[in-house]
Short mmCIF file of C-alpha atoms and ligand atoms in Angstrom, two decimals:
data_model
loop_
_atom_site.label_atom_id
_atom_site.label_comp_id
_atom_site.label_asym_id
_atom_site.label_seq_id
_atom_site.Cartn_x
_atom_site.Cartn_y
_atom_site.Cartn_z
CA UNK A 1 151.27 -117.07 176.81
CA UNK A 2 149.57 -116.41 180.17
CA UNK A 3 146.32 -117.47 180.16
CA UNK A 4 145.20 -115.95 183.32
CA UNK A 5 145.19 -112.50 182.40
CA UNK A 6 144.89 -112.43 178.53
CA UNK A 7 143.44 -114.04 175.54
CA UNK A 8 145.63 -116.30 173.08
CA UNK A 9 144.64 -115.14 169.47
CA UNK A 10 145.84 -117.51 166.59
CA UNK A 11 145.20 -115.18 163.42
CA UNK A 12 145.34 -116.14 159.80
CA UNK A 13 146.63 -113.46 157.46
CA UNK A 14 145.56 -114.74 154.19
CA UNK A 15 147.09 -111.91 152.11
CA UNK A 16 146.14 -111.82 148.37
CA UNK A 17 145.03 -115.43 148.76
CA UNK A 18 141.77 -117.56 148.11
CA UNK A 19 138.90 -117.10 145.63
CA UNK A 20 135.57 -117.24 147.03
CA UNK A 21 135.18 -120.79 146.14
CA UNK A 22 138.64 -121.74 147.71
CA UNK A 23 137.33 -119.80 150.70
CA UNK A 24 134.46 -122.23 150.82
CA UNK A 25 136.44 -124.97 150.56
CA UNK A 26 138.63 -124.04 153.48
CA UNK A 27 135.53 -123.30 155.60
CA UNK A 28 133.82 -126.75 155.16
CA UNK A 29 137.41 -128.34 155.72
CA UNK A 30 138.20 -126.56 158.85
CA UNK A 31 135.31 -125.76 160.81
CA UNK A 32 134.36 -129.74 161.41
CA UNK A 33 138.64 -129.94 162.68
CA UNK A 34 137.72 -126.88 165.36
CA UNK A 35 135.55 -128.47 167.59
CA UNK A 36 134.34 -126.99 170.92
CA UNK A 37 135.75 -123.96 172.28
CA UNK A 38 138.62 -123.87 174.26
CA UNK A 39 141.13 -121.13 175.32
CA UNK A 40 142.37 -119.62 172.04
CA UNK A 41 140.02 -117.39 169.73
CA UNK A 42 141.02 -117.93 166.00
CA UNK A 43 140.66 -115.23 163.52
CA UNK A 44 140.81 -115.31 159.92
CA UNK A 45 141.56 -112.12 157.68
CA UNK A 46 140.37 -112.86 154.36
CA UNK A 47 140.49 -110.50 150.96
CA UNK A 48 138.02 -107.95 151.24
CA UNK A 49 136.15 -109.44 148.79
CA UNK A 50 135.42 -112.65 150.44
CA UNK A 51 134.74 -110.88 153.91
CA UNK A 52 130.73 -111.23 153.81
CA UNK A 53 131.11 -114.50 152.86
CA UNK A 54 133.47 -115.65 155.03
CA UNK A 55 131.17 -113.87 158.04
CA UNK A 56 128.11 -116.22 156.58
CA UNK A 57 130.09 -119.53 156.40
CA UNK A 58 131.82 -118.94 159.87
CA UNK A 59 128.82 -117.53 161.62
CA UNK A 60 127.97 -120.87 163.72
CA UNK A 61 131.62 -121.35 164.44
CA UNK A 62 133.96 -120.01 166.87
CA UNK A 63 136.11 -118.11 164.21
CA UNK A 64 136.06 -114.31 164.17
CA UNK A 65 136.65 -112.48 160.85
CA UNK A 66 138.99 -109.84 160.24
CA UNK A 67 140.04 -107.56 157.62
CA UNK A 68 143.66 -106.74 156.30
CA UNK A 69 143.64 -103.20 156.03
CA UNK A 70 141.46 -100.21 156.64
CA UNK A 71 141.40 -96.69 155.70
CA UNK A 72 141.44 -94.06 158.56
CA UNK A 73 138.86 -92.09 157.30
CA UNK A 74 135.19 -93.15 157.73
CA UNK A 75 133.89 -91.62 154.06
CA UNK A 76 134.89 -89.49 151.41
CA UNK A 77 136.91 -89.69 148.24
CA UNK A 78 138.94 -92.17 148.54
CA UNK A 79 138.61 -94.44 145.66
CA UNK A 80 139.08 -98.10 146.19
CA UNK A 81 139.49 -97.58 150.05
CA UNK A 82 137.20 -98.99 152.67
CA UNK A 83 136.46 -97.50 155.92
CA UNK A 84 136.43 -98.74 159.36
CA UNK A 85 132.83 -98.40 159.69
CA UNK A 86 131.91 -100.27 156.44
CA UNK A 87 133.77 -103.20 158.08
CA UNK A 88 132.22 -102.97 161.32
CA UNK A 89 128.76 -102.89 159.66
CA UNK A 90 129.13 -105.92 157.69
CA UNK A 91 130.24 -107.81 161.44
CA UNK A 92 134.33 -108.07 160.58
CA UNK A 93 135.58 -107.90 164.21
CA UNK A 94 139.62 -107.65 163.81
CA UNK A 95 141.55 -105.73 161.53
CA UNK A 96 145.15 -105.80 160.75
CA UNK A 97 147.02 -102.61 160.55
CA UNK A 98 150.67 -101.70 159.51
CA UNK A 99 151.42 -105.33 158.19
CA UNK A 100 155.01 -104.75 156.99
CA UNK A 101 153.87 -105.64 153.33
CA UNK A 102 151.69 -102.61 153.39
CA UNK A 103 154.55 -100.61 154.67
CA UNK A 104 156.63 -101.50 152.02
CA UNK A 105 154.47 -101.45 148.91
CA UNK A 106 152.09 -99.03 150.02
CA UNK A 107 153.51 -96.57 151.96
CA UNK A 108 152.17 -96.92 155.07
CA UNK A 109 154.09 -95.21 157.99
CA UNK A 110 153.89 -95.21 161.78
CA UNK A 111 152.13 -92.04 160.93
CA UNK A 112 149.12 -93.59 159.06
CA UNK A 113 149.08 -96.50 161.35
CA UNK A 114 148.63 -94.36 164.14
CA UNK A 115 145.69 -92.81 162.29
CA UNK A 116 144.19 -96.42 161.12
CA UNK A 117 144.37 -97.66 164.82
CA UNK A 118 142.36 -94.84 166.37
CA UNK A 119 140.18 -94.85 163.39
CA UNK A 120 139.66 -98.98 163.97
CA UNK A 121 139.03 -98.40 167.44
CA UNK A 122 136.71 -95.79 167.12
CA UNK A 123 134.61 -97.81 164.59
CA UNK A 124 134.52 -100.59 167.32
CA UNK A 125 137.12 -102.70 165.46
CA UNK A 126 139.84 -104.72 167.20
CA UNK A 127 143.22 -103.59 165.30
CA UNK A 128 145.96 -105.94 165.00
CA UNK A 129 149.19 -103.82 164.90
CA UNK A 130 152.37 -105.14 163.32
CA UNK A 131 155.44 -103.91 164.28
CA UNK A 132 158.84 -105.33 163.29
CA UNK A 133 162.46 -104.78 162.27
CA UNK A 134 164.20 -105.19 159.21
CA UNK A 135 167.58 -107.71 158.80
CA UNK A 136 169.68 -104.77 158.70
CA UNK A 137 168.20 -103.06 161.98
CA UNK A 138 168.35 -106.41 163.64
CA UNK A 139 172.21 -106.49 162.61
CA UNK A 140 172.79 -102.84 163.70
CA UNK A 141 171.62 -103.74 167.04
CA UNK A 142 168.60 -101.38 167.18
CA UNK A 143 165.50 -103.93 167.20
CA UNK A 144 164.13 -102.80 170.95
CA UNK A 145 164.64 -99.28 169.79
CA UNK A 146 162.84 -99.48 167.01
CA UNK A 147 159.92 -101.33 168.11
CA UNK A 148 159.78 -99.14 171.23
CA UNK A 149 159.20 -96.46 168.65
CA UNK A 150 156.83 -98.21 166.31
CA UNK A 151 154.46 -99.00 169.14
CA UNK A 152 154.76 -95.59 170.68
CA UNK A 153 153.84 -94.13 167.57
CA UNK A 154 150.93 -96.53 167.04
CA UNK A 155 149.44 -95.49 170.22
CA UNK A 156 149.96 -92.12 170.38
CA UNK A 157 146.63 -90.72 171.34
CA UNK A 158 144.98 -93.93 172.03
CA UNK A 159 142.80 -93.44 175.27
CA UNK A 160 143.22 -95.95 178.21
CA UNK A 161 139.56 -97.12 177.66
CA UNK A 162 140.30 -98.23 174.05
CA UNK A 163 143.74 -99.72 174.88
CA UNK A 164 142.37 -103.15 175.85
CA UNK A 165 140.87 -103.89 172.41
CA UNK A 166 144.22 -103.32 170.80
CA UNK A 167 146.30 -106.46 169.91
CA UNK A 168 150.17 -106.23 168.77
CA UNK A 169 151.96 -108.43 166.54
CA UNK A 170 155.59 -108.83 166.71
CA UNK A 171 156.46 -109.52 162.80
CA UNK A 172 160.55 -109.45 162.18
CA UNK A 173 160.08 -108.63 158.51
CA UNK A 174 163.39 -111.11 157.86
CA UNK A 175 160.92 -114.00 159.00
CA UNK A 176 157.86 -113.38 157.29
CA UNK A 177 157.35 -115.92 154.32
CA UNK A 178 160.74 -116.88 154.21
CA UNK A 179 160.88 -119.96 156.24
CA UNK A 180 163.40 -118.40 158.82
CA UNK A 181 161.45 -118.05 162.46
CA UNK A 182 162.94 -116.06 165.09
CA UNK A 183 164.06 -118.27 167.91
CA UNK A 184 161.79 -118.47 170.77
CA UNK A 185 164.33 -116.24 173.22
CA UNK A 186 164.07 -113.51 170.55
CA UNK A 187 160.77 -113.41 170.07
CA UNK A 188 160.02 -113.31 173.85
CA UNK A 189 162.64 -110.55 174.05
CA UNK A 190 160.63 -108.03 171.72
CA UNK A 191 157.11 -109.05 173.03
CA UNK A 192 158.26 -108.37 176.45
CA UNK A 193 159.72 -105.09 175.15
CA UNK A 194 156.55 -104.32 173.51
CA UNK A 195 154.58 -105.05 176.74
CA UNK A 196 157.21 -103.06 179.16
CA UNK A 197 156.31 -99.95 176.44
CA UNK A 198 152.60 -100.45 177.21
CA UNK A 199 153.29 -100.62 181.06
CA UNK A 200 155.21 -97.44 180.74
CA UNK A 201 152.16 -95.94 178.94
CA UNK A 202 149.09 -97.27 180.49
CA UNK A 203 150.18 -98.87 183.48
CA UNK A 204 150.90 -102.67 184.90
CA UNK A 205 147.23 -103.71 184.57
CA UNK A 206 146.81 -102.96 181.00
CA UNK A 207 149.89 -104.14 179.89
CA UNK A 208 149.01 -107.35 181.68
CA UNK A 209 146.09 -107.40 179.54
CA UNK A 210 147.12 -106.73 175.94
CA UNK A 211 147.65 -109.48 173.65
CA UNK A 212 150.82 -109.78 171.96
CA UNK A 213 151.10 -112.15 168.92
CA UNK A 214 154.45 -113.06 167.21
CA UNK A 215 154.13 -113.60 163.40
CA UNK A 216 156.96 -114.74 161.01
CA UNK A 217 156.92 -118.43 159.29
CA UNK A 218 155.12 -119.81 162.67
CA UNK A 219 153.81 -123.41 161.68
CA UNK A 220 152.94 -126.56 163.36
CA UNK A 221 156.55 -127.31 164.11
CA UNK A 222 157.73 -124.04 165.88
CA UNK A 223 154.29 -122.99 167.27
CA UNK A 224 154.69 -124.62 170.23
CA UNK A 225 158.04 -123.61 171.29
CA UNK A 226 157.06 -120.01 170.70
CA UNK A 227 153.62 -119.93 172.38
CA UNK A 228 155.18 -121.32 175.44
CA UNK A 229 157.11 -117.94 176.23
CA UNK A 230 155.41 -116.07 178.88
CA UNK A 231 154.81 -112.84 176.43
CA UNK A 232 153.89 -114.63 173.23
CA UNK A 233 150.11 -114.63 173.43
CA UNK A 234 149.73 -116.14 169.98
CA UNK A 235 150.40 -115.64 166.49
CA UNK A 236 149.97 -113.97 163.11
CA UNK A 237 150.14 -116.64 160.59
CA UNK A 238 150.54 -116.20 156.91
CA UNK A 239 151.57 -119.44 154.65
CA UNK A 240 150.78 -122.19 157.48
CA UNK A 241 146.80 -120.45 157.72
CA UNK A 242 146.11 -121.20 153.91
CA UNK A 243 145.91 -124.90 154.86
CA UNK A 244 143.49 -126.31 157.37
CA UNK A 245 145.31 -128.80 158.96
CA UNK A 246 148.39 -126.85 159.60
CA UNK A 247 146.33 -124.03 161.18
CA UNK A 248 144.39 -126.52 162.85
CA UNK A 249 147.75 -127.83 164.29
CA UNK A 250 148.85 -124.34 165.64
CA UNK A 251 145.64 -123.89 167.35
CA UNK A 252 146.01 -127.12 168.94
CA UNK A 253 149.78 -126.11 170.01
CA UNK A 254 147.92 -122.77 171.46
CA UNK A 255 145.13 -124.54 173.34
CA UNK A 256 147.55 -126.90 175.01
CA UNK A 257 147.12 -127.28 178.90
C1 LIG B 301 152.44 -112.84 157.70
O1 LIG B 301 151.92 -112.25 156.91
O2 LIG B 301 151.68 -111.86 158.68
C2 LIG B 301 153.19 -113.61 157.95
C3 LIG B 301 153.72 -113.97 159.36
O3 LIG B 301 153.18 -114.41 157.08
P1 LIG B 301 154.30 -115.96 157.14
O4 LIG B 301 153.69 -116.83 158.10
O5 LIG B 301 153.81 -116.83 155.67
O6 LIG B 301 155.78 -115.78 157.46
#
């Protein structure tokens, strides 16, 4: 983390978990734990059906609500989809784009990720752009090349004035939901490489200001060490974000002086 130059963001990705009733129970338990605002911003990305209710539940707290996906068009004949404008209009602040599960199960590509990033920014949302390699790609030694390519694709055509709203999440696919975490050195190496790409595209000042998270089995035990890395500015958290006490422990690790 480097709080002098950029925001630390702890974001939960609930995926297809929690009913409305369970969302209420989470909010009732989590809100009192949060206390006064500190360094890190807390975001909960929840299933679309519960977005509005979650926004209401967390209105008087310092939790921002995010969506887990959006379409790249603002309206039209796309049955079952949601546009960035619709999300913005109900008070959503963040949207996860290009999560590896969307790439794997719903045919998202670097090309659609780019379109979604631009559409989200245009609508006034902050995209959390996920990039990451598979185990095979890591073993082949192409991780940095691949991440560089993914970041460049995601940002193609993104103007400098919008860039400060973009958040990146480095999520090695082999670490998501597996209990296997990247070492802090691996996380730092890739997050630093992402910043290098941004520096080359947008200059040093912008690169210094962009929040880059790590995601992949982050939990209360490993959070502190991962977050201590200079280029790891927060976490995108799946499993551990479903439990109020575990998420709070990670937030506390990010808030340490
Ligand atoms: C994720 O879904 O983005 C994620 C990192 O999941 P987990 O923390 O469960 O590995």
